[in-house]
């Protein structure tokens, strides 16, 4: 069985980190699938999906880490010199984190830790509307 | 068909890198599945799964790279200032590497290179017991 | 249903970034599968798969970001001191980016953004022939 749904989100951009665990769990429940694989994926080249303990300190720490890894310094990106949209850093961060993650489902639950939340990160340099795809494959 | 199993591991923490390829292959064999997808996933927010050539030099190199990317410097993490558990760096490394990886299975074998091993990395700042989920989906 | 195919590529190494979206779409079409999951995976420990807007500026930017994250400085890697093949940086970059990515398929299309291409990155320090595995699981 294959079940699809989308989560619609308004984001602030600039590595806005949003906890989507509850929404993913709702999709899983609606799917009726008890054993399988859930894939969370964001179409687009300036956003990503990962997991983290969603608490304000770590949200700040992850933004700072991303700033060290791919600084938001427009002048230093060829993408920005060519296209002038100033979001070269957003694309690089997205390529590093990845746009999609998959987790096993057992007894109607995703195999995640208690303090492990699924997050969408919007790396873009402006407000965006995002649609996150949630797919459940199983039985 | 969907098959589940768990691998139990004692780790040292501090980006302890453990080769779990043989254990994953044992689960795949037990599953009897010859074509499909194997997903290796670690519940928790301070561990990750990836692949690397598992040899002592690269194990050391990867630890050093992680130290450059997210230094184990307690004072610099909001998480540590708030919660005092000193493992902010562990959470950040885990969010960057990811908690789950999936690989195709064909003719009862995972499509991995000869020098490519599946590793669990425990980023936490203490000894841990980990349970890695191995799920095989296929026929 | 499970469908397999391989994409053969000649790469230049040194973080050569190659757009394989069209080839993956061809495999998806041949599979006849309209709903499911496509997994793109490269066997080997010095290559990776991710997504990015494939334009010359970002290709350059991503190479520069990888050089900051894991510099191609042979002297600083234990792997290179032990084995002398000078590609320690290649292995580290591959372990960070990951060798495999999965994307949902709906109505015969991968759920990717318009400017989001699937790329193989060959991190090795020489020309290589690569075989990328494309697996489609679904119905």
Coordinates of C-alpha atoms in Angstrom, one line a residue:
Chain A
X1 CA 0.0 0.0 0.0
X2 CA 1.1 3.5 -0.8
X3 CA -0.3 6.6 0.9
X4 CA 0.5 10.3 0.1
X5 CA -0.2 13.5 1.8
X6 CA 1.3 17.0 1.9
X7 CA 2.0 19.4 4.8
X8 CA 1.7 23.1 4.0
X9 CA 3.9 25.5 5.9
X10 CA 4.6 29.2 6.0
X11 CA 8.3 29.7 6.8
X12 CA 10.5 32.7 7.6
X13 CA 13.5 31.5 5.6
X14 CA 17.1 32.1 6.8
X15 CA 17.4 28.5 8.1
X16 CA 14.0 28.6 9.8
X17 CA 13.7 25.2 11.6
X18 CA 10.2 23.9 11.9
X19 CA 9.1 20.8 13.9
X20 CA 6.8 18.8 11.6
X21 CA 6.7 15.5 13.7
X22 CA 3.1 15.8 14.7
X23 CA 1.9 16.5 11.2
X24 CA 3.9 13.5 9.9
X25 CA 2.4 11.3 12.6
X26 CA -1.1 12.5 11.6
X27 CA -0.4 11.4 8.0
X28 CA 0.9 8.1 9.2
X29 CA -2.2 7.5 11.3
X30 CA -4.5 8.5 8.4
X31 CA -2.6 6.0 6.1
X32 CA -3.7 3.1 8.3
X33 CA -0.3 1.5 7.6
X34 CA 1.2 -0.3 10.5
X35 CA 4.5 -1.6 9.1
X36 CA 6.5 0.1 6.4
X37 CA 8.6 3.1 5.5
X38 CA 7.7 6.8 5.8
X39 CA 9.6 9.3 3.5
X40 CA 9.5 13.0 4.2
X41 CA 10.6 15.1 1.3
X42 CA 10.6 18.8 0.4
X43 CA 10.6 19.7 -3.3
X44 CA 12.9 22.6 -4.0
X45 CA 16.6 23.4 -3.9
X46 CA 16.7 25.7 -0.8
X47 CA 15.1 23.5 1.9
X48 CA 16.0 20.3 3.7
X49 CA 14.7 17.7 6.1
X50 CA 16.5 16.2 9.1
X51 CA 16.0 15.3 12.7
X52 CA 17.0 17.1 15.9
X53 CA 15.9 17.5 19.5
X54 CA 13.6 20.5 18.9
X55 CA 14.4 22.9 21.7
X56 CA 15.3 26.6 21.4
X57 CA 19.0 26.2 22.3
X58 CA 19.7 23.5 19.6
X59 CA 17.6 25.4 17.1
X60 CA 20.0 28.4 17.6
X61 CA 23.1 26.1 17.7
X62 CA 22.1 24.4 14.4
X63 CA 21.7 27.8 12.7
X64 CA 25.1 28.9 14.0
X65 CA 26.7 25.6 12.8
X66 CA 25.1 26.1 9.3
X67 CA 26.5 29.7 9.3
X68 CA 30.0 28.3 10.0
X69 CA 29.7 25.6 7.3
X70 CA 28.2 27.8 4.5
X71 CA 28.2 31.5 5.6
X72 CA 25.4 33.7 4.4
X73 CA 28.0 36.1 2.8
X74 CA 26.5 37.0 -0.6
X75 CA 29.8 38.3 -2.1
X76 CA 31.5 34.9 -1.9
X77 CA 29.1 32.8 -4.0
X78 CA 29.3 32.5 -7.8
X79 CA 25.5 31.9 -7.8
X80 CA 24.9 35.3 -6.3
X81 CA 27.3 37.1 -8.7
X82 CA 25.5 35.5 -11.6
X83 CA 21.9 35.6 -10.6
X84 CA 21.8 38.4 -8.0
X85 CA 19.3 36.6 -5.7
X86 CA 21.7 36.4 -2.8
X87 CA 20.7 32.9 -1.8
X88 CA 23.8 30.9 -2.8
X89 CA 24.3 29.9 0.8
X90 CA 20.7 28.5 0.9
X91 CA 21.4 26.2 -2.0
X92 CA 24.7 25.0 -0.5
X93 CA 23.1 24.2 2.9
X94 CA 20.3 22.4 1.2
X95 CA 22.7 20.2 -0.9
X96 CA 24.6 19.3 2.3
X97 CA 21.6 18.5 4.5
X98 CA 19.5 16.7 1.9
X99 CA 15.8 17.2 0.8
X100 CA 14.5 13.8 1.9
X101 CA 14.7 11.4 4.9
X102 CA 13.1 7.9 5.4
X103 CA 12.2 6.2 8.6
X104 CA 10.9 2.7 9.4
X105 CA 7.4 2.3 10.8
X106 CA 6.6 -0.5 13.2
X107 CA 3.3 -1.1 15.1
X108 CA 2.0 2.2 13.6
X109 CA 4.9 4.2 15.0
X110 CA 8.0 5.8 13.4
X111 CA 11.2 4.4 14.9
X112 CA 12.4 7.7 16.3
X113 CA 13.8 8.6 19.7
X114 CA 11.8 10.4 22.4
X115 CA 13.8 13.6 21.9
X116 CA 14.2 13.2 18.1
X117 CA 11.9 15.5 16.1
X118 CA 11.6 15.7 12.3
X119 CA 12.3 19.2 11.1
X120 CA 11.9 21.1 7.9
X121 CA 14.7 23.7 7.4
X122 CA 14.0 26.5 5.0
X123 CA 17.4 27.8 4.0
X124 CA 16.1 30.4 1.6
X125 CA 16.6 34.2 2.2
X126 CA 13.0 35.1 2.3
X127 CA 9.5 34.0 3.5
X128 CA 8.3 30.9 1.6
X129 CA 5.3 28.7 1.4
X130 CA 6.5 25.1 1.4
X131 CA 4.7 21.8 0.7
X132 CA 6.3 18.8 2.4
X133 CA 5.5 15.4 0.9
X134 CA 4.9 12.6 3.3
X135 CA 4.7 9.1 1.7
X136 CA 4.0 5.9 3.6
X137 CA 4.8 2.7 1.9
X138 CA 3.8 -0.6 3.6
X139 CA 0.9 -2.7 4.8
Chain B
X1 CA 7.3 -8.3 2.5
X2 CA 8.6 -6.3 5.5
X3 CA 11.2 -7.7 7.9
X4 CA 12.5 -6.0 11.0
X5 CA 15.4 -6.6 13.4
X6 CA 17.5 -4.7 15.8
X7 CA 21.2 -4.6 16.4
X8 CA 22.3 -3.9 20.0
X9 CA 25.6 -2.1 20.5
X10 CA 27.6 -0.7 23.4
X11 CA 29.4 2.5 22.3
X12 CA 32.0 4.8 23.8
X13 CA 30.4 8.0 22.5
X14 CA 32.5 11.0 21.4
X15 CA 31.9 10.1 17.7
X16 CA 32.7 6.4 18.3
X17 CA 32.4 4.9 14.7
X18 CA 31.3 1.3 14.6
X19 CA 31.2 -1.0 11.6
X20 CA 27.8 -2.7 11.5
X21 CA 27.9 -4.0 7.9
X22 CA 28.1 -7.7 9.0
X23 CA 25.2 -7.4 11.4
X24 CA 23.1 -5.7 8.7
X25 CA 23.9 -8.4 6.2
X26 CA 22.9 -11.1 8.8
X27 CA 19.5 -9.4 9.1
X28 CA 19.2 -9.2 5.3
X29 CA 20.0 -13.0 5.1
X30 CA 17.5 -13.8 7.8
X31 CA 14.8 -11.8 6.0
X32 CA 15.0 -14.1 3.0
X33 CA 14.3 -11.0 0.8
X34 CA 16.3 -11.0 -2.4
X35 CA 15.1 -7.7 -4.1
X36 CA 14.2 -4.6 -2.2
X37 CA 15.4 -1.8 0.1
X38 CA 17.2 -2.0 3.4
X39 CA 16.9 0.9 5.8
X40 CA 19.3 1.3 8.7
X41 CA 18.1 3.8 11.3
X42 CA 19.1 4.8 14.8
X43 CA 16.4 6.2 17.1
X44 CA 17.8 9.1 19.1
X45 CA 19.1 12.6 18.5
X46 CA 22.8 12.1 19.2
X47 CA 23.7 9.3 16.8
X48 CA 23.9 8.8 13.0
X49 CA 24.3 6.3 10.2
X50 CA 26.5 6.7 7.1
X51 CA 29.0 4.7 5.0
X52 CA 32.8 4.9 4.9
X53 CA 35.8 2.7 4.2
X54 CA 36.2 1.4 7.7
X55 CA 40.0 1.6 8.3
X56 CA 41.7 3.2 11.3
X57 CA 43.1 6.2 9.4
X58 CA 39.7 7.2 8.0
X59 CA 38.0 6.6 11.4
X60 CA 40.5 9.2 12.8
X61 CA 40.1 11.5 9.9
X62 CA 36.3 11.5 10.1
X63 CA 36.4 12.3 13.8
X64 CA 38.8 15.2 13.1
X65 CA 36.5 16.5 10.3
X66 CA 33.5 16.4 12.7
X67 CA 35.5 18.3 15.2
X68 CA 36.2 21.0 12.7
X69 CA 32.5 21.1 11.5
X70 CA 31.0 21.1 15.0
X71 CA 33.6 21.5 17.7
X72 CA 33.1 19.8 21.1
X73 CA 33.5 23.1 22.9
X74 CA 30.7 23.1 25.5
X75 CA 30.8 26.9 26.2
X76 CA 29.8 27.7 22.6
X77 CA 26.4 25.9 22.5
X78 CA 23.1 27.3 23.7
X79 CA 21.9 23.8 24.4
X80 CA 24.8 23.4 26.9
X81 CA 24.2 26.7 28.6
X82 CA 20.5 25.8 29.0
X83 CA 20.6 22.1 29.9
X84 CA 24.2 21.7 31.2
X85 CA 24.6 18.2 29.7
X86 CA 27.5 19.3 27.5
X87 CA 26.5 17.4 24.4
X88 CA 25.3 20.3 22.1
X89 CA 28.0 19.3 19.6
X90 CA 26.6 15.7 19.6
X91 CA 23.1 16.9 18.6
X92 CA 24.5 19.2 15.8
X93 CA 26.7 16.4 14.3
X94 CA 23.7 14.0 14.4
X95 CA 21.5 16.5 12.6
X96 CA 24.1 17.0 9.9
X97 CA 24.9 13.3 9.3
X98 CA 21.3 12.0 9.6
X99 CA 19.9 9.1 11.6
X100 CA 18.9 6.9 8.7
X101 CA 20.2 5.5 5.4
X102 CA 18.6 3.3 2.8
X103 CA 20.3 1.0 0.2
X104 CA 18.9 -1.1 -2.6
X105 CA 19.1 -4.9 -2.4
X106 CA 19.6 -7.0 -5.5
X107 CA 20.2 -10.8 -5.7
X108 CA 20.2 -10.8 -1.9
X109 CA 23.1 -8.3 -1.7
X110 CA 23.1 -4.6 -0.7
X111 CA 24.4 -2.5 -3.5
X112 CA 27.6 -1.3 -1.7
X113 CA 31.1 -1.0 -2.8
X114 CA 33.8 -3.4 -1.6
X115 CA 35.4 -0.8 0.6
X116 CA 32.2 0.8 1.7
X117 CA 31.0 -0.1 5.2
X118 CA 27.8 0.9 7.0
X119 CA 28.7 2.6 10.2
X120 CA 26.9 3.8 13.3
X121 CA 28.4 6.9 14.8
X122 CA 27.6 7.7 18.4
X123 CA 28.1 11.4 18.8
X124 CA 27.1 11.6 22.5
X125 CA 29.5 12.6 25.2
X126 CA 29.3 9.4 27.2
X127 CA 29.0 5.6 26.9
X128 CA 25.7 4.5 25.4
X129 CA 23.7 1.4 24.6
X130 CA 22.2 1.8 21.1
X131 CA 19.6 -0.2 19.2
X132 CA 19.9 0.2 15.5
X133 CA 16.8 -0.7 13.5
X134 CA 17.3 -2.7 10.3
X135 CA 14.2 -2.9 8.0
X136 CA 14.1 -4.9 4.8
X137 CA 11.2 -4.1 2.4
X138 CA 10.9 -6.2 -0.7
X139 CA 10.2 -9.7 -2.0
Chain C
X1 CA 6.9 -4.1 -8.0
X2 CA 10.6 -3.6 -8.0
X3 CA 12.6 -2.3 -10.9
X4 CA 16.4 -1.9 -11.2
X5 CA 18.7 -0.2 -13.6
X6 CA 22.2 1.3 -13.7
X7 CA 23.5 4.6 -15.1
X8 CA 27.1 4.4 -16.3
X9 CA 29.2 7.6 -16.1
X10 CA 32.7 8.7 -16.8
X11 CA 33.7 11.3 -14.2
X12 CA 36.7 13.6 -13.7
X13 CA 36.9 13.1 -9.9
X14 CA 37.9 16.0 -7.6
X15 CA 34.2 16.6 -6.7
X16 CA 33.0 16.4 -10.2
X17 CA 29.3 17.2 -10.0
X18 CA 27.1 15.5 -12.7
X19 CA 23.4 16.0 -13.3
X20 CA 21.8 12.6 -13.6
X21 CA 18.1 13.7 -13.4
X22 CA 17.2 12.9 -17.0
X23 CA 18.8 9.4 -16.7
X24 CA 16.9 8.7 -13.5
X25 CA 13.7 9.9 -15.1
X26 CA 14.3 7.5 -18.0
X27 CA 14.6 4.6 -15.6
X28 CA 11.4 5.6 -13.8
X29 CA 9.6 5.8 -17.1
X30 CA 10.9 2.3 -18.2
X31 CA 9.8 0.9 -14.9
X32 CA 6.2 1.7 -15.6
X33 CA 5.7 2.4 -11.9
X34 CA 3.4 5.4 -11.2
X35 CA 3.4 5.5 -7.4
X36 CA 6.3 4.6 -5.2
X37 CA 9.8 5.4 -4.1
X38 CA 12.9 5.8 -6.2
X39 CA 16.3 5.3 -4.6
X40 CA 19.5 6.5 -6.3
X41 CA 22.6 5.0 -4.9
X42 CA 26.3 4.9 -5.8
X43 CA 28.4 1.9 -4.7
X44 CA 31.8 3.0 -3.4
X45 CA 33.3 5.1 -0.6
X46 CA 34.4 8.2 -2.6
X47 CA 31.2 9.3 -4.3
X48 CA 27.9 10.6 -3.2
X49 CA 24.3 11.6 -4.3
X50 CA 22.4 14.7 -3.5
X51 CA 20.2 17.4 -5.1
X52 CA 21.1 21.0 -6.1
X53 CA 20.0 23.5 -8.7
X54 CA 22.5 22.5 -11.4
X55 CA 23.9 25.7 -12.8
X56 CA 27.6 26.6 -13.2
X57 CA 27.7 29.1 -10.3
X58 CA 26.3 26.6 -7.7
X59 CA 28.5 23.8 -9.0
X60 CA 31.5 26.0 -8.3
X61 CA 30.1 27.1 -4.9
X62 CA 29.5 23.6 -3.8
X63 CA 33.0 22.5 -4.7
X64 CA 34.3 25.5 -2.7
X65 CA 32.1 24.6 0.3
X66 CA 33.4 21.0 0.2
X67 CA 36.9 22.3 0.1
X68 CA 36.2 24.4 3.3
X69 CA 34.5 21.4 5.0
X70 CA 37.1 18.7 4.1
X71 CA 40.2 20.4 2.5
X72 CA 42.1 18.4 -0.2
X73 CA 45.3 18.7 1.8
X74 CA 46.9 15.3 1.6
X75 CA 49.3 15.8 4.5
X76 CA 46.5 16.3 7.0
X77 CA 44.8 12.9 6.6
X78 CA 45.8 9.7 8.4
X79 CA 44.3 7.7 5.5
X80 CA 46.9 9.3 3.2
X81 CA 49.8 8.8 5.6
X82 CA 48.9 5.1 5.8
X83 CA 47.9 4.3 2.3
X84 CA 49.5 7.0 0.2
X85 CA 46.7 7.3 -2.2
X86 CA 46.0 10.9 -1.4
X87 CA 42.2 10.7 -1.4
X88 CA 41.5 10.9 2.4
X89 CA 39.4 14.1 1.7
X90 CA 37.4 12.2 -0.9
X91 CA 36.3 9.6 1.6
X92 CA 35.4 12.2 4.2
X93 CA 33.3 14.2 1.8
X94 CA 31.5 11.0 0.7
X95 CA 30.7 10.0 4.4
X96 CA 29.3 13.5 5.0
X97 CA 27.1 13.8 1.8
X98 CA 26.0 10.1 1.8
X99 CA 25.9 7.5 -1.0
X100 CA 22.2 7.2 -1.4
X101 CA 19.0 9.3 -1.6
X102 CA 15.3 8.3 -2.0
X103 CA 12.4 10.4 -3.4
X104 CA 8.7 9.7 -3.6
X105 CA 7.1 9.1 -7.0
X106 CA 3.5 10.2 -7.7
X107 CA 1.6 10.1 -11.0
X108 CA 4.8 8.8 -12.6
X109 CA 6.9 11.8 -11.5
X110 CA 9.5 12.2 -8.8
X111 CA 8.5 14.8 -6.2
X112 CA 11.3 17.3 -7.0
X113 CA 11.3 21.1 -7.4
X114 CA 11.7 22.6 -10.9
X115 CA 15.2 23.8 -10.1
X116 CA 16.2 20.7 -8.1
X117 CA 18.4 18.3 -10.0
X118 CA 19.7 14.9 -8.8
X119 CA 23.5 14.9 -8.9
X120 CA 26.3 12.4 -8.6
X121 CA 29.4 13.8 -7.0
X122 CA 32.7 12.0 -7.6
X123 CA 34.9 13.0 -4.7
X124 CA 37.9 10.8 -5.8
X125 CA 41.2 12.3 -6.8
X126 CA 41.2 10.8 -10.3
X127 CA 39.1 9.9 -13.3
X128 CA 36.6 7.1 -12.5
X129 CA 33.9 5.0 -14.2
X130 CA 30.8 5.0 -11.9
X131 CA 27.7 2.9 -12.0
X132 CA 24.8 4.5 -10.2
X133 CA 22.0 2.2 -9.1
X134 CA 18.4 3.4 -9.7
X135 CA 15.8 1.4 -7.9
X136 CA 12.0 2.0 -8.2
X137 CA 9.8 0.4 -5.7
X138 CA 6.0 0.7 -6.1
X139 CA 3.0 -0.1 -8.3

